[in-house]
Coordinates of C-alpha atoms and ligand atoms in Angstrom, one line a residue:
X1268 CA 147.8 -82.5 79.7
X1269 CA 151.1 -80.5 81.3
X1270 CA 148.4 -77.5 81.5
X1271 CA 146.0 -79.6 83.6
X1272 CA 148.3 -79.6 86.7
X1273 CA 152.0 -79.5 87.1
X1274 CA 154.1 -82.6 86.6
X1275 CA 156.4 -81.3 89.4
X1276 CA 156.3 -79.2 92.3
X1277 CA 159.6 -77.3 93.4
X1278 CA 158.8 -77.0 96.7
X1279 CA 161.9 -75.2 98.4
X1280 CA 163.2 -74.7 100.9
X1281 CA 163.9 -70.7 101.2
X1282 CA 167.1 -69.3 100.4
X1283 CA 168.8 -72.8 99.1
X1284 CA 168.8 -71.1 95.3
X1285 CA 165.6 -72.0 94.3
X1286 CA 165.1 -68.0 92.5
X1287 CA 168.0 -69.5 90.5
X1288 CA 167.4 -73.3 89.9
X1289 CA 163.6 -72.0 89.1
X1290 CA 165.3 -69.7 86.6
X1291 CA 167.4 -72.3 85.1
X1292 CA 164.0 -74.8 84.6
X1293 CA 162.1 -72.0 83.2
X1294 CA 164.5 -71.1 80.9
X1295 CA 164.1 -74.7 79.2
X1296 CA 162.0 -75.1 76.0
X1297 CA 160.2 -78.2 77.3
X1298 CA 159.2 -76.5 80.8
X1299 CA 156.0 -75.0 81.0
X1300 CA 155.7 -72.8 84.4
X1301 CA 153.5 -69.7 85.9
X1302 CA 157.1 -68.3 86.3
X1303 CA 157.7 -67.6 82.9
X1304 CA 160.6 -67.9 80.8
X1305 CA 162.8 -65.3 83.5
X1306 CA 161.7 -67.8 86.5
X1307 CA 160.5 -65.2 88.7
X1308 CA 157.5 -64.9 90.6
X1309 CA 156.1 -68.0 93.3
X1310 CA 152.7 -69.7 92.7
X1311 CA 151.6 -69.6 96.6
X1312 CA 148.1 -71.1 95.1
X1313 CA 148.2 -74.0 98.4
X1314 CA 149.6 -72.4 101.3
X1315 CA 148.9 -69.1 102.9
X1316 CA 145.4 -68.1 102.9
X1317 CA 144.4 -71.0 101.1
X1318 CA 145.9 -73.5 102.9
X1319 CA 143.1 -74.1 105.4
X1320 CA 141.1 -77.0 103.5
X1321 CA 140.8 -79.7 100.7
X1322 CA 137.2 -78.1 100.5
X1323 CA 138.6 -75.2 98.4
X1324 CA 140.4 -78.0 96.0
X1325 CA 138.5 -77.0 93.2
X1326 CA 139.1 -73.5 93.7
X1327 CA 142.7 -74.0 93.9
X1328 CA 143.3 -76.2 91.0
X1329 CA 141.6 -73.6 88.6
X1330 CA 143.4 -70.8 89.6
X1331 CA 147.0 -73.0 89.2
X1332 CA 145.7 -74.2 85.6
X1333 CA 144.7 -70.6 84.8
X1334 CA 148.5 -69.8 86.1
X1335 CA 149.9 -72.3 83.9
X1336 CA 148.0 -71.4 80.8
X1337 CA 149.1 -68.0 81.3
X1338 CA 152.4 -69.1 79.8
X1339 CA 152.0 -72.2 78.0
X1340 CA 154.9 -73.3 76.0
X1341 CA 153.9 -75.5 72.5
X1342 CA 155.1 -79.1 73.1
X1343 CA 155.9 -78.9 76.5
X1344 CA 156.7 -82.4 78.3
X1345 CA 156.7 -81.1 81.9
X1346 CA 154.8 -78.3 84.1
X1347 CA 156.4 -76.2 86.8
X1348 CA 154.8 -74.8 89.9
X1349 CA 157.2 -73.3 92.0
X1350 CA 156.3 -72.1 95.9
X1351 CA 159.6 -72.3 98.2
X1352 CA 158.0 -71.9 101.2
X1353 CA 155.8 -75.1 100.6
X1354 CA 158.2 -77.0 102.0
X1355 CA 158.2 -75.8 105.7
X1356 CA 154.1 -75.5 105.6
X1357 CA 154.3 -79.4 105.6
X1358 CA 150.9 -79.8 108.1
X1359 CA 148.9 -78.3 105.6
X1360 CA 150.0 -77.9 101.5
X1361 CA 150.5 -81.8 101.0
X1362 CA 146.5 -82.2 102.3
X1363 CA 146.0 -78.9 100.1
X1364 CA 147.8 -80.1 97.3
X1365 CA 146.9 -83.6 96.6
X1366 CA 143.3 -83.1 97.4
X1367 CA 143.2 -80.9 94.8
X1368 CA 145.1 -82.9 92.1
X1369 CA 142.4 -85.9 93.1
X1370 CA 140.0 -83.5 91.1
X1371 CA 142.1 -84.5 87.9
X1372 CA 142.0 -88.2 86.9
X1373 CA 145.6 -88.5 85.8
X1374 CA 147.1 -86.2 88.1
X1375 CA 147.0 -88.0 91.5
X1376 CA 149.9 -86.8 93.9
X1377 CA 151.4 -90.0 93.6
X1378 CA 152.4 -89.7 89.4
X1379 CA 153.4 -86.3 90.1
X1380 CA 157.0 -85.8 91.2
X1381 CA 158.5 -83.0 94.0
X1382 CA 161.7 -80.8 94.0
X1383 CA 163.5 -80.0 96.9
X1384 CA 166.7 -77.8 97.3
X1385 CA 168.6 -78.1 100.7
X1386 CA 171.4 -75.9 101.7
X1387 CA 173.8 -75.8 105.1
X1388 CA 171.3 -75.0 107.6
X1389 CA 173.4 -72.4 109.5
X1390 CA 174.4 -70.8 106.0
X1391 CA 170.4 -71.0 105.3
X1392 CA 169.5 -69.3 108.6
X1393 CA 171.7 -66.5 108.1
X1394 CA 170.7 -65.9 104.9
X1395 CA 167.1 -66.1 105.6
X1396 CA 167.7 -63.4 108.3
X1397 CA 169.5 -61.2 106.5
X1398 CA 167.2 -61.1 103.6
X1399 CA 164.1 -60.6 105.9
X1400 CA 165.7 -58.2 108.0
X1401 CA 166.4 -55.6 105.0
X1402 CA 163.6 -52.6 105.1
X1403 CA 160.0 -53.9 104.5
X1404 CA 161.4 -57.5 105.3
X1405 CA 159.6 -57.7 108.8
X1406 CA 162.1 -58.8 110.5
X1407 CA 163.3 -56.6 113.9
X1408 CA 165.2 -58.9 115.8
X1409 CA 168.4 -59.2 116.3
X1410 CA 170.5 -62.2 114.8
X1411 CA 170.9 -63.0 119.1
X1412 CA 167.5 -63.4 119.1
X1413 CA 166.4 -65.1 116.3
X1414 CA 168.9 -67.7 117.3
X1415 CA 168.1 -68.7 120.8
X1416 CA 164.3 -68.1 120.3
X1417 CA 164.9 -70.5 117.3
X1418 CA 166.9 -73.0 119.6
X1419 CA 164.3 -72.9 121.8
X1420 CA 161.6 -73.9 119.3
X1421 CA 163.7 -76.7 118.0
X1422 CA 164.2 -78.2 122.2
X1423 CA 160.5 -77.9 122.0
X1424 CA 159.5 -79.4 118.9
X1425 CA 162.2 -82.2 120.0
X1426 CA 160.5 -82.7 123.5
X1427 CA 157.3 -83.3 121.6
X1428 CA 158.4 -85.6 119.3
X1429 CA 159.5 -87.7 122.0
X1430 CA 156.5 -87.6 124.1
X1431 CA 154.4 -89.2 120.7
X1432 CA 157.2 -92.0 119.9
X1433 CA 159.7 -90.3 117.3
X1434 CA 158.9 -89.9 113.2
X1435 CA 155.6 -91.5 112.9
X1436 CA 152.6 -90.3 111.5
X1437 CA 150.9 -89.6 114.8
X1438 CA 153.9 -87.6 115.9
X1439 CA 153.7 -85.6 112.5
X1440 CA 150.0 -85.0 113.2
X1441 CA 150.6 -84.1 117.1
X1442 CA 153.6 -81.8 116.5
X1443 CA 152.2 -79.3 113.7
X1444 CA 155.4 -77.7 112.2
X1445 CA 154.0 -74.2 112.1
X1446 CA 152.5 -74.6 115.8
X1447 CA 156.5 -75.5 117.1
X1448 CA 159.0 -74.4 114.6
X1449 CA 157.7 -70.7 114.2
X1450 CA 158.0 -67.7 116.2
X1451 CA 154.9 -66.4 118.4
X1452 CA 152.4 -65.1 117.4
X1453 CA 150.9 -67.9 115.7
X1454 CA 148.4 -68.4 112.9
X1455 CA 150.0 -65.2 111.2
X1456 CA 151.3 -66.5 107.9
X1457 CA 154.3 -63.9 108.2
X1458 CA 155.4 -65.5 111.0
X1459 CA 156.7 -68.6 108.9
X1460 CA 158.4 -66.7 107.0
X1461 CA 160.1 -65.3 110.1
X1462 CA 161.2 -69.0 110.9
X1463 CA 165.1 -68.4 109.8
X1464 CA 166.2 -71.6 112.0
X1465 CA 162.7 -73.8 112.1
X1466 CA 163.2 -73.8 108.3
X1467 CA 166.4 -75.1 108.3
X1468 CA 165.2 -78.3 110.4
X1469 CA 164.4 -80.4 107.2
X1470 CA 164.1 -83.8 108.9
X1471 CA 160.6 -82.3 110.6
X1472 CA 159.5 -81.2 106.9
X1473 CA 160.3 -84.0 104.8
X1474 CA 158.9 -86.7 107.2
X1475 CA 155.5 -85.2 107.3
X1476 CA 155.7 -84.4 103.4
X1477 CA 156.6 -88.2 103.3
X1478 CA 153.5 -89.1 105.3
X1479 CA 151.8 -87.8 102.6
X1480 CA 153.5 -88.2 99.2
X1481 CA 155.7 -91.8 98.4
X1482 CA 159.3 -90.9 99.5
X1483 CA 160.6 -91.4 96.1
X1484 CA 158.4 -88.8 94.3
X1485 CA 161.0 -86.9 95.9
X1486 CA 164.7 -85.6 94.5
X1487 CA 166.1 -84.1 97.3
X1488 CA 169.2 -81.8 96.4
X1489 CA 171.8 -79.9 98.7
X1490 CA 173.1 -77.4 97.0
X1491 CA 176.5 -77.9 97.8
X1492 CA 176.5 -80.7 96.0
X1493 CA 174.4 -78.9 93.2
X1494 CA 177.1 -76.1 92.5
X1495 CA 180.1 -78.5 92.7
X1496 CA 178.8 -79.3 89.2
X1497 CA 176.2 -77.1 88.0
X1498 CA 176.0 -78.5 84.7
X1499 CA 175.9 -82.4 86.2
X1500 CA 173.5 -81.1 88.7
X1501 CA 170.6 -79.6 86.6
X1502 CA 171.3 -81.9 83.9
X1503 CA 169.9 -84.7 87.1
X1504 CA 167.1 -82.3 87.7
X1505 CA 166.0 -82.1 84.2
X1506 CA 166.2 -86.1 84.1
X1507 CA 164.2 -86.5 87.2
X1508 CA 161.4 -84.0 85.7
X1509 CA 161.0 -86.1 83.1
X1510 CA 162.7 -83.9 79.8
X1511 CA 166.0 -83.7 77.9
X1512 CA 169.0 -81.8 78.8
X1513 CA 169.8 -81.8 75.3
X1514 CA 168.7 -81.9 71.9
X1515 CA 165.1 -81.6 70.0
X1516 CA 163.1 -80.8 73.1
X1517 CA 166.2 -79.8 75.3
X1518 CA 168.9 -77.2 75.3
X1519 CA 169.5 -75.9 71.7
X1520 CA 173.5 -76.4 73.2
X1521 CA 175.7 -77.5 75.8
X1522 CA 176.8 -74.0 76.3
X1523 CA 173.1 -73.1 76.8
X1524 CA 172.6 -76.0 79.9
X1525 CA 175.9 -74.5 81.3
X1526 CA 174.6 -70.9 81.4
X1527 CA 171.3 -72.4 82.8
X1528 CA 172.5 -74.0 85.4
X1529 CA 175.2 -70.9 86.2
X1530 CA 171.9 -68.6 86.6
X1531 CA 172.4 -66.5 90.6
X1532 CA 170.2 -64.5 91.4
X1533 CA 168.5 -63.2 94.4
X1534 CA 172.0 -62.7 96.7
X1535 CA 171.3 -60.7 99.8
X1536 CA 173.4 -58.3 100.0
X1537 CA 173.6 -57.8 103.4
X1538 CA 174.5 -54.5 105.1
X1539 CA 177.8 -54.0 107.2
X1540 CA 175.4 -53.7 110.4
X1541 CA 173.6 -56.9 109.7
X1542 CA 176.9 -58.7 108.9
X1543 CA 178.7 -57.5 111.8
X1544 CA 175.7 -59.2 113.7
X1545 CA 177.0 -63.2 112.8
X1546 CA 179.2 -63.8 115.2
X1547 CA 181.4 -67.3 115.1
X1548 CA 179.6 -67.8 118.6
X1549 CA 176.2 -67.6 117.4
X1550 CA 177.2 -69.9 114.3
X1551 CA 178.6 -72.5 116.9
X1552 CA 175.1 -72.3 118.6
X1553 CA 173.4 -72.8 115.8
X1554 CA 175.4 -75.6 114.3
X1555 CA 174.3 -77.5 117.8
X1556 CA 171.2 -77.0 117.3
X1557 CA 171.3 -78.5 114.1
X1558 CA 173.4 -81.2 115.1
X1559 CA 171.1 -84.3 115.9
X1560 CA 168.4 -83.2 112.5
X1561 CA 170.9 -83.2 110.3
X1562 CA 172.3 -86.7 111.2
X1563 CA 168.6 -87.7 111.3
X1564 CA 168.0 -86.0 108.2
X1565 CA 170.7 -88.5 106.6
X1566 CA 169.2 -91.4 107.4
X1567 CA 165.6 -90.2 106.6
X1568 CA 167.0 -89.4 102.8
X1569 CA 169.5 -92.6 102.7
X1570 CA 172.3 -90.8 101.4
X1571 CA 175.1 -88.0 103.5
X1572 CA 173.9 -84.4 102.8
X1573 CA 177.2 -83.4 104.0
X1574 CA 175.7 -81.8 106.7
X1575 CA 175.7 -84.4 109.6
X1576 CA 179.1 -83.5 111.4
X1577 CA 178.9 -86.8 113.6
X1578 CA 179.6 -88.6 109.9
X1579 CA 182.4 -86.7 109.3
X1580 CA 184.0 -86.5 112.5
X1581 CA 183.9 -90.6 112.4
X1582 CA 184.8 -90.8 109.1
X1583 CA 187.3 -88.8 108.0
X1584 CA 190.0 -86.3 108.8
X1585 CA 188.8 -83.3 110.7
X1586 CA 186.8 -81.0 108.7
X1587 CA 186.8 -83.5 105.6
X1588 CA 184.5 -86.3 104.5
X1589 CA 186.0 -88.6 101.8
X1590 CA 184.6 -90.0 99.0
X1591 CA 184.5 -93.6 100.7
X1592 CA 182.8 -92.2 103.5
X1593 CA 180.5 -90.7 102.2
X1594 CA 179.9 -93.7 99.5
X1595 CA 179.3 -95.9 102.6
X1596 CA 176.8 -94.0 104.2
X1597 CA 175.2 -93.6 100.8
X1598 CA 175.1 -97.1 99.7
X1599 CA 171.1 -97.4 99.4
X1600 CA 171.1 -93.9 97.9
X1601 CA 167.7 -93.1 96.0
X1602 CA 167.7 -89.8 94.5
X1603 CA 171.1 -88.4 96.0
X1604 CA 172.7 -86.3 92.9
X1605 CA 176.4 -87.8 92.6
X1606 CA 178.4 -86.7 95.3
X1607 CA 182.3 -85.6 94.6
X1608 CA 184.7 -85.3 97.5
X1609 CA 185.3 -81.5 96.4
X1610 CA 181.9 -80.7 97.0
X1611 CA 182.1 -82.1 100.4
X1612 CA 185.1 -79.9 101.6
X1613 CA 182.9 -77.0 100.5
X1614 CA 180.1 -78.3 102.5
X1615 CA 182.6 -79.1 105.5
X1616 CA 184.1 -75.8 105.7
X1617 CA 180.6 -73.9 105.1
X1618 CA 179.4 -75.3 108.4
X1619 CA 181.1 -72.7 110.2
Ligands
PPS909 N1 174.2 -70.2 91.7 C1 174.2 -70.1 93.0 N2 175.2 -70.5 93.8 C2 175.3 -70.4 95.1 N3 174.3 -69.8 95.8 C3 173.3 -69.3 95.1 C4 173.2 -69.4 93.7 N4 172.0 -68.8 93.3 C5 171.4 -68.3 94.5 N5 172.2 -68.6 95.5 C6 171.9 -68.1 96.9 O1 170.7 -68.6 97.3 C7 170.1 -67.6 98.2 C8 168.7 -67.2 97.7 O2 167.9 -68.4 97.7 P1 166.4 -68.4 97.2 O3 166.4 -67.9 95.8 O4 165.9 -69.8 97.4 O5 165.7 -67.4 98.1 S1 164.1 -67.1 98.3 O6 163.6 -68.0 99.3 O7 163.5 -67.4 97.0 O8 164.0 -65.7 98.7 C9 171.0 -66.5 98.3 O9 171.9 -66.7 99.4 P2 172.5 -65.5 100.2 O10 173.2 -64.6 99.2 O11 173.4 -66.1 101.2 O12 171.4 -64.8 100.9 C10 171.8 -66.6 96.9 O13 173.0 -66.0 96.9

């Protein structure tokens, strides 16, 4: 039963557009979701203060089916839960999560399928500061700060991946994400949100999600790629999720997908003084921070996120990846949504 436990998880990451992708899914007649029909609202049942242990399973899964029955939706084929920040708390929800879907015979972790939105790191880090730094965000730092307190998490959480042997599942366990990716003081669940750049080191996130969940549960989606087509790109969504774009138990109308998947909400507006604060300089830093994760990110996923500059500088013209590049790099491609060269330019000249 859909209202048991969700069929999928959308699972972030912050500030890649999952207010609006979440929209666009709950808007669809065959998608049940604690978000209701406008999207809005995140589930947090597995992270947070109840992240801490699979003992609480039973807890958790009532009070997600008692989310999901708050909504239900006659004949629907899939379930949403939707929690962005899951994605980054990768040491403890996937434990959280699946031991509490072992409660349900048919819902193991392994028949149940995850959603993850990716944007241009840099853009995502600026945008993740912004937001948080409006009043009552938390945020007091300066865009400065943030970034070379953020690159100096990421040299850390590099240096310890090293000393335990790279990607494994005993560097996963050694180097807790929360522990090296977020700002001091730790154990303060504000303080991940606060992680504007850790958050944007997917490679980290993923692996330890894939420790724990069979990679190809997972569509990984940048959104870049998403945007270039919206219509293509939630149409794939929908697939993967298991329901019709279209007809009976889809959109009543192609005009109705396209307004779905055109759904943006949740810009962040940001204030002359914040903006002012983004320096190209900073960006540049940032970007070489990035560098080395997002080319490792690539070949964790098997197909060019269009954010691994090393691929396009050997590739392709400065500041452009072609279509046979990037069709080389993706040969072996899973769950990659179909990648045009337009939507590449906009992801090479977002870097920036
Ligand atoms: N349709 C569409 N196209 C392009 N960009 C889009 C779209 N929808 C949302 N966005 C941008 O995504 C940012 C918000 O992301 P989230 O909704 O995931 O943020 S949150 O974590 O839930 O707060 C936020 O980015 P910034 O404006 O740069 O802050 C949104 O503008």
């Amino acid at each position: 039963d859909v209202l048991d436990a969700p069929t999928f998880f959308f699972i972030g990451s912050s500030k890649c557009a999952t207010s609006s992708i979440a929209a666009a899914l709950a808007r669809h007649p065959a998608i049940t979701s604690h978000a209701g029909q406008g999207g809005q609202g995140e589930a947090h049942v597995f992270d947070g203060d109840h992240r801490a242990h699979v003992k609480n399973a039973k807890a958790l899964l009532r009070r997600l089916q008692a989310k999901l029955r708050k909504n239900p939706k006659p004949g629907a084929l899939a379930s949403m839960e939707y929690t962005p920040e899951y994605l980054f708390e990768a040491n403890h929800v996937p434990a959280c999560l699946c031991g509490a879907l072992q409660l349900t015979a048919a819902a193991r972790c392994a028949n149940r399928r995850f959603l993850v939105t990716l944007r241009e790191p840099v853009a995502r880090a600026v945008s993740s500061w912004q937001f948080k730094s409006r009043a009552g965000g938390g945020e007091t730092r300066s865009f400065r700060r943030v970034v070379e307190e953020g690159a100096a998490l990421a040299r850390g959480m590099r240096a310890c991946l090293r000393a335990h042997g790279g990607g494994d599942r005993a560097a996963v366990r050694a180097c807790p994400i929360d522990r090296y990716l977020t700002p001091p003081p730790h154990g303060h669940h504000q303080q991940i949100s606060l992680s504007h750049v850790g958050k944007g080191l997917y490679v980290y996130q993923l692996r330890a999600w894939f420790a724990r969940v069979p990679r190809e549960r997972f569509l990984v989606v940048p959104i870049e790629q998403f945007y270039a087509n919206a219509t293509d790109g939630l149409a794939r969504v929908l697939a993967f999720v298991g329901v019709p774009a279209l007809g009976a138990r889809g959109f009543a109308s192609a005009h109705a997908l396209k307004a779905a998947a055109e759904i943006h909400v949740n810009d962040a507006r940001p204030s002359l003084a914040l903006r002012a604060q983004v320096t190209d300089a900073l960006k540049e830093q940032l970007a070489a921070v990035y560098a080395e994760p997002n080319c490792e990110l690539d070949r964790l996923l098997g197909f060019a996120t269009g954010y691994c500059a090393r691929a396009r500088k050997r590739d392709a013209a400065p500041g452009v990846v072609t279509e046979r590049a990037v069709a080389k790099q993706a040969s072996g491609t899973r769950t990659g949504v179909s990648v045009k060269s337009a939507s590449i330019r906009a992801v090479a000249h977002s870097t920036g």
